[in-house]
Backbone as CSV, one residue per row, in Angstrom:
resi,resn,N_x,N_y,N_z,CA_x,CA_y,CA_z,C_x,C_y,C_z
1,UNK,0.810,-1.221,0.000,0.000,0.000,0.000,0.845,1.274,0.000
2,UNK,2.020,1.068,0.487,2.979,2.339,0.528,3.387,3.145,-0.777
3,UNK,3.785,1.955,-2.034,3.124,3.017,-3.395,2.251,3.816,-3.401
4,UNK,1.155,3.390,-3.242,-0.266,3.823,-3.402,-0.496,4.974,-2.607
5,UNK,0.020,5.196,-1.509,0.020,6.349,-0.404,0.816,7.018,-0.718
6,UNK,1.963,7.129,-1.507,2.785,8.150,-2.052,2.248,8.859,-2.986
7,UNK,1.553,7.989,-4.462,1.487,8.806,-5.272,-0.055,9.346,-5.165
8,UNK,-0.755,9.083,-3.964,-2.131,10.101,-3.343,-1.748,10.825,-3.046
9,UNK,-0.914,11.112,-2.220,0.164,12.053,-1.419,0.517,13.181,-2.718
10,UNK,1.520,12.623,-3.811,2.127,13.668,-4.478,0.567,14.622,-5.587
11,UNK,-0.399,13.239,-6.275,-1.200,14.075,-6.705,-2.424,14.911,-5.651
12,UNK,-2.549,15.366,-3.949,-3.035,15.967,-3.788,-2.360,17.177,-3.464
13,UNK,-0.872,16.767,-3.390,0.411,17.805,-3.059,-0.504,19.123,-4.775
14,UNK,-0.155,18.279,-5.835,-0.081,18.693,-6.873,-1.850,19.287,-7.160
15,UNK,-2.805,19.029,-6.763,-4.043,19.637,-6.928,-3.825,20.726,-6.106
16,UNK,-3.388,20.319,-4.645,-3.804,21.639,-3.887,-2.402,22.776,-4.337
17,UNK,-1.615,22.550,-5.136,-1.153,23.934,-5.498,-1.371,24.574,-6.407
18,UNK,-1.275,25.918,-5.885,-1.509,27.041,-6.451,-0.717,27.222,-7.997
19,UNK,-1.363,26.905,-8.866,-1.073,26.980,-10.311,-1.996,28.099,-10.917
20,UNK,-0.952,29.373,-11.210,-1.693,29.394,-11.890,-1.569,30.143,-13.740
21,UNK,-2.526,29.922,-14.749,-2.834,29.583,-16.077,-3.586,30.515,-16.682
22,UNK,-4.335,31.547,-15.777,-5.285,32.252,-16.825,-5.259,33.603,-16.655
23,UNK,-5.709,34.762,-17.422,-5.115,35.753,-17.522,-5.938,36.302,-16.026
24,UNK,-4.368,37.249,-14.961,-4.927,37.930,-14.219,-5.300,36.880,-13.013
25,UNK,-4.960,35.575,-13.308,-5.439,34.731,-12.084,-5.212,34.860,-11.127
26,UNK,-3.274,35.354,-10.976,-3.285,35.393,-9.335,-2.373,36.591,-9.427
27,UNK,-2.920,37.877,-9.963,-2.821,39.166,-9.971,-2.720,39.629,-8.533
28,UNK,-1.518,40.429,-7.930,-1.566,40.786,-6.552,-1.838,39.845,-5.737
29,UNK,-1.261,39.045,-5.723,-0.942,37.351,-4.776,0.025,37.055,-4.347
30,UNK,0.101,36.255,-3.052,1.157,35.768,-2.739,1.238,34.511,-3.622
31,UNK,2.142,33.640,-4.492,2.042,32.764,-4.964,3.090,31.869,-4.640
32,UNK,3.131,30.522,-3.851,4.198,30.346,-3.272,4.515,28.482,-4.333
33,UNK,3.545,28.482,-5.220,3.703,27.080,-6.256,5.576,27.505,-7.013
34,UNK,4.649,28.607,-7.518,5.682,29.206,-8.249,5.696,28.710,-9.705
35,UNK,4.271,28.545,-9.885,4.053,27.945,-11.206,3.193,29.577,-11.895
36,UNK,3.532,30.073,-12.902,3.316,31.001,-13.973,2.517,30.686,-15.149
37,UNK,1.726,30.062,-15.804,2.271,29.760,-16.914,0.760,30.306,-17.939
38,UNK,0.424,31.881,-17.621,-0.650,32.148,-18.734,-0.368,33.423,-18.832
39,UNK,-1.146,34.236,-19.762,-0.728,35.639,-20.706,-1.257,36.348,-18.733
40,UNK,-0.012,37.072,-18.356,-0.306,38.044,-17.464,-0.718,37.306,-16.022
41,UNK,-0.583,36.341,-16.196,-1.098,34.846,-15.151,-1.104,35.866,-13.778
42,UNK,0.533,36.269,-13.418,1.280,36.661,-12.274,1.409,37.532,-12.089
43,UNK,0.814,38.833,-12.868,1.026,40.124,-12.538,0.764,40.578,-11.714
44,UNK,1.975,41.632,-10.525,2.521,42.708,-9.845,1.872,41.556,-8.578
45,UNK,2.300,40.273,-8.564,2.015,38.993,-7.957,3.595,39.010,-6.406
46,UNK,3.762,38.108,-5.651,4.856,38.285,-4.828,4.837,36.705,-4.363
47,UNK,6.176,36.215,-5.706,6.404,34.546,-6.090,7.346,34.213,-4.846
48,UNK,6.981,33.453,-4.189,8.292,33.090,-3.150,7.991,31.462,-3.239
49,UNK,9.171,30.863,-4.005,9.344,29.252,-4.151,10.912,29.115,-4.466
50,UNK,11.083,27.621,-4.345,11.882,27.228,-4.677,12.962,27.381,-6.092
51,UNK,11.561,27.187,-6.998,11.417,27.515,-8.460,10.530,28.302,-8.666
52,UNK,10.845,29.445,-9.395,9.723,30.101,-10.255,9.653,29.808,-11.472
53,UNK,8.598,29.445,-11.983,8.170,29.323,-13.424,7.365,30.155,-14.353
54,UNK,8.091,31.076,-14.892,7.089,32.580,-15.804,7.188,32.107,-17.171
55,UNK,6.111,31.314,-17.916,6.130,31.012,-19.047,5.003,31.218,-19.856
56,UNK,4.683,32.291,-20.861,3.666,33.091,-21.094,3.912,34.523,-21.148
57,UNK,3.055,35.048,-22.438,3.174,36.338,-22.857,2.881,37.091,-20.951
58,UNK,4.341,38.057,-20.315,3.945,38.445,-19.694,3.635,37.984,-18.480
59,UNK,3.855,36.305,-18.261,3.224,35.794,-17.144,3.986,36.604,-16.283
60,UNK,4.913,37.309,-15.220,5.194,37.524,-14.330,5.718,38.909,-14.395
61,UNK,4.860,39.208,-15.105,5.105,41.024,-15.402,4.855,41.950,-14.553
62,UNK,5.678,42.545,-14.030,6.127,43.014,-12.524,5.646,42.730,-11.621
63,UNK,5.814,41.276,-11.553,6.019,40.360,-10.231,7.509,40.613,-9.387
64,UNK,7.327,40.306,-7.738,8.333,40.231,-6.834,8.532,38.645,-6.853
65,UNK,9.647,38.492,-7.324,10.135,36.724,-6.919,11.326,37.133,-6.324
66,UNK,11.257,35.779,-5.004,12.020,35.287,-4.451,12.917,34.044,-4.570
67,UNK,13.375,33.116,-5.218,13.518,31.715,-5.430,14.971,31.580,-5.700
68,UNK,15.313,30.311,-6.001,17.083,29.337,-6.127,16.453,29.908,-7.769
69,UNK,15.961,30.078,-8.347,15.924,28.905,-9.440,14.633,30.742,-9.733
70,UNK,14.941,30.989,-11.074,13.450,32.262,-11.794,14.236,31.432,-13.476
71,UNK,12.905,30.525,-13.394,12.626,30.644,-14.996,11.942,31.336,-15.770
72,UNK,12.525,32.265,-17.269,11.366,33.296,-17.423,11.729,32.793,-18.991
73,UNK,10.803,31.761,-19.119,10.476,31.441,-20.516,9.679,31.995,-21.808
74,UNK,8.927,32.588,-21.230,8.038,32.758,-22.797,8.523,34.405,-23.109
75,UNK,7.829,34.914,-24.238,7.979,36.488,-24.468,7.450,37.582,-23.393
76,UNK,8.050,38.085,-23.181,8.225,39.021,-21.756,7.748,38.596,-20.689
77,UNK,8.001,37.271,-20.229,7.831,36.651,-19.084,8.331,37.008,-18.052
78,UNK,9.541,37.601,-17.631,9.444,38.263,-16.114,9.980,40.036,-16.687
79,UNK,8.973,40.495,-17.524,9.098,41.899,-17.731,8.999,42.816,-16.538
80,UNK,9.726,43.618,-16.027,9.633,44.773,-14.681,9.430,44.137,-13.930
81,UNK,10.002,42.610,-13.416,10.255,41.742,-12.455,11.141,42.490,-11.527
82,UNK,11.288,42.450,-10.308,12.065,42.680,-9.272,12.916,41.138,-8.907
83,UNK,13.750,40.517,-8.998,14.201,39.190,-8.903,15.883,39.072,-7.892
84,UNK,15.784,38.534,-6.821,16.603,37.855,-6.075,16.121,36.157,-6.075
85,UNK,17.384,35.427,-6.830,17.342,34.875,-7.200,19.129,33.997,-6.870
86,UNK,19.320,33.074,-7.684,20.542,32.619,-7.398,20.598,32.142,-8.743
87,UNK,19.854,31.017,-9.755,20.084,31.546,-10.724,18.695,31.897,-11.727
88,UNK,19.222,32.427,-13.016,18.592,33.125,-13.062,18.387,32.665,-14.904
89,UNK,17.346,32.575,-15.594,17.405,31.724,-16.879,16.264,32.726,-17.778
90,UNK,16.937,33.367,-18.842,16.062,34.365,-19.667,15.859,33.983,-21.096
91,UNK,14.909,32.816,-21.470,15.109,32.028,-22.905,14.109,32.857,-24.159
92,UNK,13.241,33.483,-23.813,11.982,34.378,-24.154,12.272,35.636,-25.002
93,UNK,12.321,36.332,-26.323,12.265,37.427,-26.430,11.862,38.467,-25.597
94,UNK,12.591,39.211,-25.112,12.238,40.458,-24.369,11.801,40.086,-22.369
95,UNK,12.016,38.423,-22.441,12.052,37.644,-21.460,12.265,38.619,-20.228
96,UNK,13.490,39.448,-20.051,13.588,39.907,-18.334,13.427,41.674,-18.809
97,UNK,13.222,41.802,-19.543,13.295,43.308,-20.487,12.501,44.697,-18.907
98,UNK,13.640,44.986,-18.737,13.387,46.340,-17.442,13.501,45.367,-16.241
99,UNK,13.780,44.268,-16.347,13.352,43.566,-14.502,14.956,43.991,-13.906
100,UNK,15.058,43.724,-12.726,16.119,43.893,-11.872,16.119,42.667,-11.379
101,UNK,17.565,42.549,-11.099,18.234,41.405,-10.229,19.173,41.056,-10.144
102,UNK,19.036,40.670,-8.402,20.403,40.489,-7.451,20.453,39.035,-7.051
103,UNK,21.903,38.872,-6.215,21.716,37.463,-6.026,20.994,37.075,-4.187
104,UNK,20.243,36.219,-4.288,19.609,36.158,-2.926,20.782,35.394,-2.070
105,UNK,21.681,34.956,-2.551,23.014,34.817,-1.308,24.025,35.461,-1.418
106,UNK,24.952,35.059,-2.235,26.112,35.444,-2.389,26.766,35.478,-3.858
107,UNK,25.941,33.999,-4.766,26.710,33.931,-6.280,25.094,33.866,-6.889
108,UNK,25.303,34.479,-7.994,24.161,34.529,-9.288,24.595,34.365,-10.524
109,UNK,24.005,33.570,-11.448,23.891,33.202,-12.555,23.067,33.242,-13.206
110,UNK,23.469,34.405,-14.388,22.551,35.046,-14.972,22.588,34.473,-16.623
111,UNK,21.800,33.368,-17.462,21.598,33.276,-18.504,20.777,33.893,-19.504
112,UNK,21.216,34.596,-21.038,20.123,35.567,-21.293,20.089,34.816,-22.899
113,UNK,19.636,34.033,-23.161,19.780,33.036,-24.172,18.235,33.651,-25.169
114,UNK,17.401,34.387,-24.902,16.710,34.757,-25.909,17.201,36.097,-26.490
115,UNK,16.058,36.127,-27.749,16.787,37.124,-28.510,16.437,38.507,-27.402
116,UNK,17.298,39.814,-27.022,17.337,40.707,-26.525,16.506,40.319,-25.562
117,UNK,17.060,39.466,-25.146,16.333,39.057,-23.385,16.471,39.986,-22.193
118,UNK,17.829,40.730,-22.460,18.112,41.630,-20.824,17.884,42.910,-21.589
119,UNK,17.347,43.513,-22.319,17.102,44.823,-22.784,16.196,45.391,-21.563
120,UNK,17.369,46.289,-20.688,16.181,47.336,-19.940,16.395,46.754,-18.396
121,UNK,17.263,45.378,-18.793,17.558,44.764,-17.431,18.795,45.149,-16.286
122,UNK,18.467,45.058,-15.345,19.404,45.763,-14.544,19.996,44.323,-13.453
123,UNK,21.414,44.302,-13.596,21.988,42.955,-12.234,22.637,43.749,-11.594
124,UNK,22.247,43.609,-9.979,23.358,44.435,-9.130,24.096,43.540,-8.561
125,UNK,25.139,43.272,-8.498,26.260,42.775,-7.657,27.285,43.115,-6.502
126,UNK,26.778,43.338,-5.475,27.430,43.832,-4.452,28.293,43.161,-3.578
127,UNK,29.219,44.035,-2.793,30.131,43.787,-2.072,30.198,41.858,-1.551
128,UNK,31.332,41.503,-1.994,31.170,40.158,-1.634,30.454,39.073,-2.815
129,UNK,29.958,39.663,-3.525,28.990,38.660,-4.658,30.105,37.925,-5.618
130,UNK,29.330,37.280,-6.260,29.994,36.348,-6.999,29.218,36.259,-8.285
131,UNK,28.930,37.167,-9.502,28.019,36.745,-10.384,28.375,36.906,-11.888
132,UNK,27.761,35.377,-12.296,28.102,35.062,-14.077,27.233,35.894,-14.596
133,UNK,27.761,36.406,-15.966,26.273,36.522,-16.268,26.594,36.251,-17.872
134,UNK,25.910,35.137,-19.129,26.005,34.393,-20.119,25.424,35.267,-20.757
135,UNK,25.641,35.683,-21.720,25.032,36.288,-23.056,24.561,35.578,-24.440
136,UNK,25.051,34.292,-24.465,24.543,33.430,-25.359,24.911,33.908,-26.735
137,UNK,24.200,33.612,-27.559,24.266,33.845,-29.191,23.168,34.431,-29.543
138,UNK,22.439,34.941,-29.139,21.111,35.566,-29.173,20.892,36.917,-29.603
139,UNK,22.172,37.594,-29.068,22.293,39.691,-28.517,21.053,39.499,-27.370
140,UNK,21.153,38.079,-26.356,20.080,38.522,-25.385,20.761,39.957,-24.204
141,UNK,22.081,40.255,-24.932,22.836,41.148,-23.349,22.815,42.750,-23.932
142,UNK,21.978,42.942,-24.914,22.119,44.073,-26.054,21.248,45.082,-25.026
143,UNK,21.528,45.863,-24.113,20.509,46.830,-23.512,20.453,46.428,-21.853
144,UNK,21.045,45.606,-21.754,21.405,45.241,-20.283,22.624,45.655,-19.646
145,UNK,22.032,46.262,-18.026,23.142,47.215,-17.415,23.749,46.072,-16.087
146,UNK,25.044,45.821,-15.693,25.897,45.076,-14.757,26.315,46.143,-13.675
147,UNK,25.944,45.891,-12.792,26.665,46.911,-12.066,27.396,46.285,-10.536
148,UNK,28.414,46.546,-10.873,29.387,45.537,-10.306,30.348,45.972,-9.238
149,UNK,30.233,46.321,-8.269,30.519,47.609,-6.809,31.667,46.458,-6.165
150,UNK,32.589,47.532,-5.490,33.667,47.122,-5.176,33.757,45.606,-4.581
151,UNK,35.039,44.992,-4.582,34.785,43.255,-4.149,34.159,42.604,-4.533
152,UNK,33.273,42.953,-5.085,32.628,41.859,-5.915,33.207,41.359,-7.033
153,UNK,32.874,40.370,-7.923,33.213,39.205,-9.056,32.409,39.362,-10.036
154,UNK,32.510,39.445,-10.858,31.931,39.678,-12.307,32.231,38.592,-13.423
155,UNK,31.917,37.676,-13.544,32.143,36.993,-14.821,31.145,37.448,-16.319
156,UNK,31.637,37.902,-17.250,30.512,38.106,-18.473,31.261,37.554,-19.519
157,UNK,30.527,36.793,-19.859,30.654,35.769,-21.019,30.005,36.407,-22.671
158,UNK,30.150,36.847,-23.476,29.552,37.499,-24.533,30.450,37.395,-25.534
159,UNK,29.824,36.997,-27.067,30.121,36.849,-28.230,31.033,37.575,-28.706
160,UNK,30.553,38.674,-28.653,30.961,40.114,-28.967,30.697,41.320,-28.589
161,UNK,31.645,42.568,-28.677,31.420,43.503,-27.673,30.001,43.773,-28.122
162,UNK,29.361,43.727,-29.127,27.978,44.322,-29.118,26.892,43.817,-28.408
163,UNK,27.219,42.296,-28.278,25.797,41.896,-27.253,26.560,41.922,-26.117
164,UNK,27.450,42.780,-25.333,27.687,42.640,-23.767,27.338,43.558,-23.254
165,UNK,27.305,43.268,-22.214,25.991,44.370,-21.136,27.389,45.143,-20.764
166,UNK,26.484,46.729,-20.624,27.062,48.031,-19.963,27.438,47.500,-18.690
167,UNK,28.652,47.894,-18.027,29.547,47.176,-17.041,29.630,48.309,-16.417
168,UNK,29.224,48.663,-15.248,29.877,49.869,-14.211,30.881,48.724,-13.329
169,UNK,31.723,49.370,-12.710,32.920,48.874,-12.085,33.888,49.369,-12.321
170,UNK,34.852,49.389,-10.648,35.791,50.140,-10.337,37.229,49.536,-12.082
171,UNK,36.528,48.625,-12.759,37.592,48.349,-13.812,36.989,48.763,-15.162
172,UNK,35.987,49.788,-14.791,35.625,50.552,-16.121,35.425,52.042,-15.714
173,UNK,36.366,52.298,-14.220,36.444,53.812,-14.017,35.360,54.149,-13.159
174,UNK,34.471,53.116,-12.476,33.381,53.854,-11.620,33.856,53.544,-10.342
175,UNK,34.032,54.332,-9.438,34.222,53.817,-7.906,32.286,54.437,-7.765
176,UNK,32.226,53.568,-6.257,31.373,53.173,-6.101,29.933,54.202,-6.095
177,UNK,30.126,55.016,-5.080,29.701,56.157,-5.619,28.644,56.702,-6.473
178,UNK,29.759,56.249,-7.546,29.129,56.955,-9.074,28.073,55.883,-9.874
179,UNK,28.624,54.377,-9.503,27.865,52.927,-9.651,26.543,53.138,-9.542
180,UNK,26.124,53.794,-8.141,24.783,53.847,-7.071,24.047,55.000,-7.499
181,UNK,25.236,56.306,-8.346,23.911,57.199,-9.121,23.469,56.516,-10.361
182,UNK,24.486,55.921,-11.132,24.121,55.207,-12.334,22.793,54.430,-12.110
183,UNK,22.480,53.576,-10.804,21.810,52.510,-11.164,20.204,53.276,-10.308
184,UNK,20.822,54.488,-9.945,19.805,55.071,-9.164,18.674,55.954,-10.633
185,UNK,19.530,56.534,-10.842,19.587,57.094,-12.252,18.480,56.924,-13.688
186,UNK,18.526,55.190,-13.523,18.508,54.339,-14.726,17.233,53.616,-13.824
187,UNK,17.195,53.794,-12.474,15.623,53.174,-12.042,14.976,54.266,-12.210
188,UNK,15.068,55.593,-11.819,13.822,56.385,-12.052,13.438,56.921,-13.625
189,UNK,14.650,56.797,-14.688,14.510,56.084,-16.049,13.157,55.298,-16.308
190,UNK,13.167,54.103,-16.045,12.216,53.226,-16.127,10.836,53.336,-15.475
191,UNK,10.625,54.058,-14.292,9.452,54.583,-13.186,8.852,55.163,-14.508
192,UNK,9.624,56.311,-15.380,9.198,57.707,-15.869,8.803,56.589,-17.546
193,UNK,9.098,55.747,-17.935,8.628,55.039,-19.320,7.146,55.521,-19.862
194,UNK,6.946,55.832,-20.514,5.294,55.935,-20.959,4.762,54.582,-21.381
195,UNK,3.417,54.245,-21.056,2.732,53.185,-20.863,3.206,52.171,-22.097
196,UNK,3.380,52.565,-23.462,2.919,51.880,-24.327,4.572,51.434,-24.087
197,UNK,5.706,51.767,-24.108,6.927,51.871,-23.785,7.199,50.320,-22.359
198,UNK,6.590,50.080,-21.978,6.646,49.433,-20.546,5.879,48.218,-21.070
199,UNK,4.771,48.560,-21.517,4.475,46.496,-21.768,2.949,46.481,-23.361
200,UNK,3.959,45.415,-24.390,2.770,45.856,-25.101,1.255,45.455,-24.953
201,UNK,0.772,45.614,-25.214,-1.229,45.079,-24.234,-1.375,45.363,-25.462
202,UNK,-1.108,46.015,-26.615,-1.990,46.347,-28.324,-1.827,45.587,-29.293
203,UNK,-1.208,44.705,-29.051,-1.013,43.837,-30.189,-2.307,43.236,-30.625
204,UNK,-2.400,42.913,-32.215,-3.687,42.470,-32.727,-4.403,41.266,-32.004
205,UNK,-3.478,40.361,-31.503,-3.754,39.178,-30.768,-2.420,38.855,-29.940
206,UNK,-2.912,38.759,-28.641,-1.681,38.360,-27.635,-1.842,37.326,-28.038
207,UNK,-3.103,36.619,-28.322,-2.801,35.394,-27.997,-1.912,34.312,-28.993
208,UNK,-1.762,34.865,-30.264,-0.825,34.710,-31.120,0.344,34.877,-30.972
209,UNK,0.581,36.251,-30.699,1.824,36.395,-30.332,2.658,36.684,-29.364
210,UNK,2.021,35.823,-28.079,3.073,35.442,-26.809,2.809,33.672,-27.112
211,UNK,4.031,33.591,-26.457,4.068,31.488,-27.073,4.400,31.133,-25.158
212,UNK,3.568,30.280,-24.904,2.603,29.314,-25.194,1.670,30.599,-24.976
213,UNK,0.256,29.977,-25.654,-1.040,30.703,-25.511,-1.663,29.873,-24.225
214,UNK,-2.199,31.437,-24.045,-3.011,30.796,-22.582,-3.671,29.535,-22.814
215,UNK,-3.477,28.883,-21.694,-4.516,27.438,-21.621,-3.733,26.394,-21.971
216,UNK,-3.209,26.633,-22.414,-2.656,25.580,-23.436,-1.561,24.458,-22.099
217,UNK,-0.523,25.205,-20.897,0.236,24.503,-19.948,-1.180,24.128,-18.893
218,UNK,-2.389,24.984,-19.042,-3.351,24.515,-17.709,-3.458,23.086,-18.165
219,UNK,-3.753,23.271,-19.432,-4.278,21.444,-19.956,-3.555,20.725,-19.542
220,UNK,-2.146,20.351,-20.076,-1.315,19.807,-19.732,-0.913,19.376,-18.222
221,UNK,-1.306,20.369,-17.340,-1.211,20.048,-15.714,-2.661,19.062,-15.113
222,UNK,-3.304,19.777,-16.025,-5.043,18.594,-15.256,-4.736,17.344,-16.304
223,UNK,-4.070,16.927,-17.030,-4.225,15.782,-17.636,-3.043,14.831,-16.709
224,UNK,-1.876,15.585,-16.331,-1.105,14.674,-15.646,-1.567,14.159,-14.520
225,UNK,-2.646,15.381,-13.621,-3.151,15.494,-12.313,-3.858,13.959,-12.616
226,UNK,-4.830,13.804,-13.815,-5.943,13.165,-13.990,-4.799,11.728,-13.735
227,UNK,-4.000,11.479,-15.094,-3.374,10.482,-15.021,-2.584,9.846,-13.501
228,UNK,-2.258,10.543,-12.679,-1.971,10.432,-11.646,-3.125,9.672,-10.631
229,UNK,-3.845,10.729,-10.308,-5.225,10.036,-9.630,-5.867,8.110,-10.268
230,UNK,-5.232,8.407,-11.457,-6.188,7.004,-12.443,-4.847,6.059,-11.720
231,UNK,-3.784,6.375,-12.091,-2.354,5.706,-11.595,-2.822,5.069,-10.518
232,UNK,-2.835,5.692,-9.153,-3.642,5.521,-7.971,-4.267,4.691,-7.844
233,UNK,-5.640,4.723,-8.695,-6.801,3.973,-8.692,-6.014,2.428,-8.662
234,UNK,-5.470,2.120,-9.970,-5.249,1.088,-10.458,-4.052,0.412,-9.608
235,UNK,-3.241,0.974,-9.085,-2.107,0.552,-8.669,-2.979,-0.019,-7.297
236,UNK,-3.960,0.711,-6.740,-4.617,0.244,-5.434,-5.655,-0.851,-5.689
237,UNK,-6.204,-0.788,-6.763,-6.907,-2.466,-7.096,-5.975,-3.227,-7.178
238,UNK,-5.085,-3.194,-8.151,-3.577,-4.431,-8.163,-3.649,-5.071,-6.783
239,UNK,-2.775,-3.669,-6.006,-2.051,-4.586,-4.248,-3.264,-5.291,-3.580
240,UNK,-4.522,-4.348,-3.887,-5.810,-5.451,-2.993,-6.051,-6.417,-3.460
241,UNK,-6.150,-6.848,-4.784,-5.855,-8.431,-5.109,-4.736,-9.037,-5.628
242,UNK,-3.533,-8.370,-5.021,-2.655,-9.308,-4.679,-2.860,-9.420,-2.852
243,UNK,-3.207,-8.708,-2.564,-3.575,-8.888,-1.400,-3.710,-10.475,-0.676
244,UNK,-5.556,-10.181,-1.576,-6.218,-10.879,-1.352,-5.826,-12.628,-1.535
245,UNK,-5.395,-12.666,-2.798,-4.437,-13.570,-3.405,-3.532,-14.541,-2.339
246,UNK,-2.538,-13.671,-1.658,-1.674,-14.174,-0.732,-2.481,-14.356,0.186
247,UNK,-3.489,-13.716,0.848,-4.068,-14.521,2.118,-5.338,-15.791,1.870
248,UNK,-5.187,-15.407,0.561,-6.019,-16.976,0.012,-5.006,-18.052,0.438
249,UNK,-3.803,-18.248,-0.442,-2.820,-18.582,-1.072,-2.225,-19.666,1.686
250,UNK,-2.581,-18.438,2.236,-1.635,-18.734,2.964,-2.753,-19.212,4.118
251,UNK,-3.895,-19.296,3.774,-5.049,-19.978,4.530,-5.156,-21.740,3.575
């Protein structure tokens, strides 16, 4: 029976979390699944998990995450995100485009593998940090600012000087100082954006053109849920007649 009590266990783990899939679902929420995955799902939301998952036009568009682990998969999936994080994965056109982020310990790893993924993005690295940050083959680092304050570690990995992110640091002439107006600077920059500038909402059809379209990961989660529960079922008729079987078998 101890199969059988596990995987009840994991699919009510998996019903009772907070997923969420549809536009505006868990808008101004605490969301602690850390599952994202519809047009605007997570907006101005406050993700604290293990993993975050922003996959969808927008799903986590100026959301607060906390997590090891911010996946921001689809097209502007963690747009004007606030993100402490450790690492940090931007595969999405326009994926982290204006978000900020630091590392929630000490080292961060920052991948920007879609096309102009960190455009508008800001990484702070402070005293003591330790942070990569990958530029890929994409120009995902084309518009993205590093700002990299004394003692700290900087690794940037980039193709070419054109997709590498603007570097403040005491080894590009900024003592610190001047780092903290730059990045002070370049946030009230972004506060002051005009609407259409900050997130597009006009497109002829979002739902075309953010990938995946809404609905489309909800399905996929109630069909595993389903298959799970059926798993259950069947695996718990099996052991009761094998059960039954052996105490035939030993009478």
């Amino acid at each position: 029976m101890v199969p059988t009590l596990l995987i009840w266990s994991l699919a009510f783990k998996l019903l009772a979390a907070q997923t969420c899939t549809n536009e505006e679902q868990c808008k101004s929420t605490t969301v602690t699944s850390g599952i994202c995955y519809g047009y605007i799902a997570c907006i101005t939301a406050t993700i604290t998990a293990d993993t975050a998952y922003c996959r969808g036009g927008g799903a986590c568009y100026l959301a607060t995450i906390t997590s090891d682990t911010a996946n921001c998969w689809g097209d502007y999936g963690c747009h004007s995100a606030k993100i402490t994080s450790t690492t940090v994965a931007g595969w999405g056109y326009h994926s982290l485009w204006n978000a900020d982020i630091e590392p929630k310990a000490t080292t961060l790893s920052v991948t920007l593998f879609g096309y102009e993924a960190g455009s508008g993005l800001d990484i702070r690295c402070s005293a003591g940090d330790v942070c990569t940050i990958d530029c890929g083959d994409s120009k995902g680092c084309i518009g993205t600012k590093a700002y990299c304050f004394s003692n700290s570690e900087c690794d940037i990995q980039c193709d070419d000087v054109a997709n590498c992110p603007t570097l403040y640091s005491s080894e590009t002439g900024f003592p610190d100082p001047e780092i903290w107006n730059k990045y002070y600077e370049n946030q009230e920059h972004k506060k002051n954006l005009p609407d259409d500038d900050v997130f597009p909402l006009d497109y002829p059809d979002n739902d075309d053109y953010f990938n995946p379209k809404p609905g489309v990961i909800s399905l996929n989660l109630n069909m595993v849920w389903v298959l799970l529960i059926v798993l259950g079922f069947v695996l718990g008729i099996g052991l009761c007649i094998l059960n039954i079987k052996t105490w035939k078998n030993e009478k």
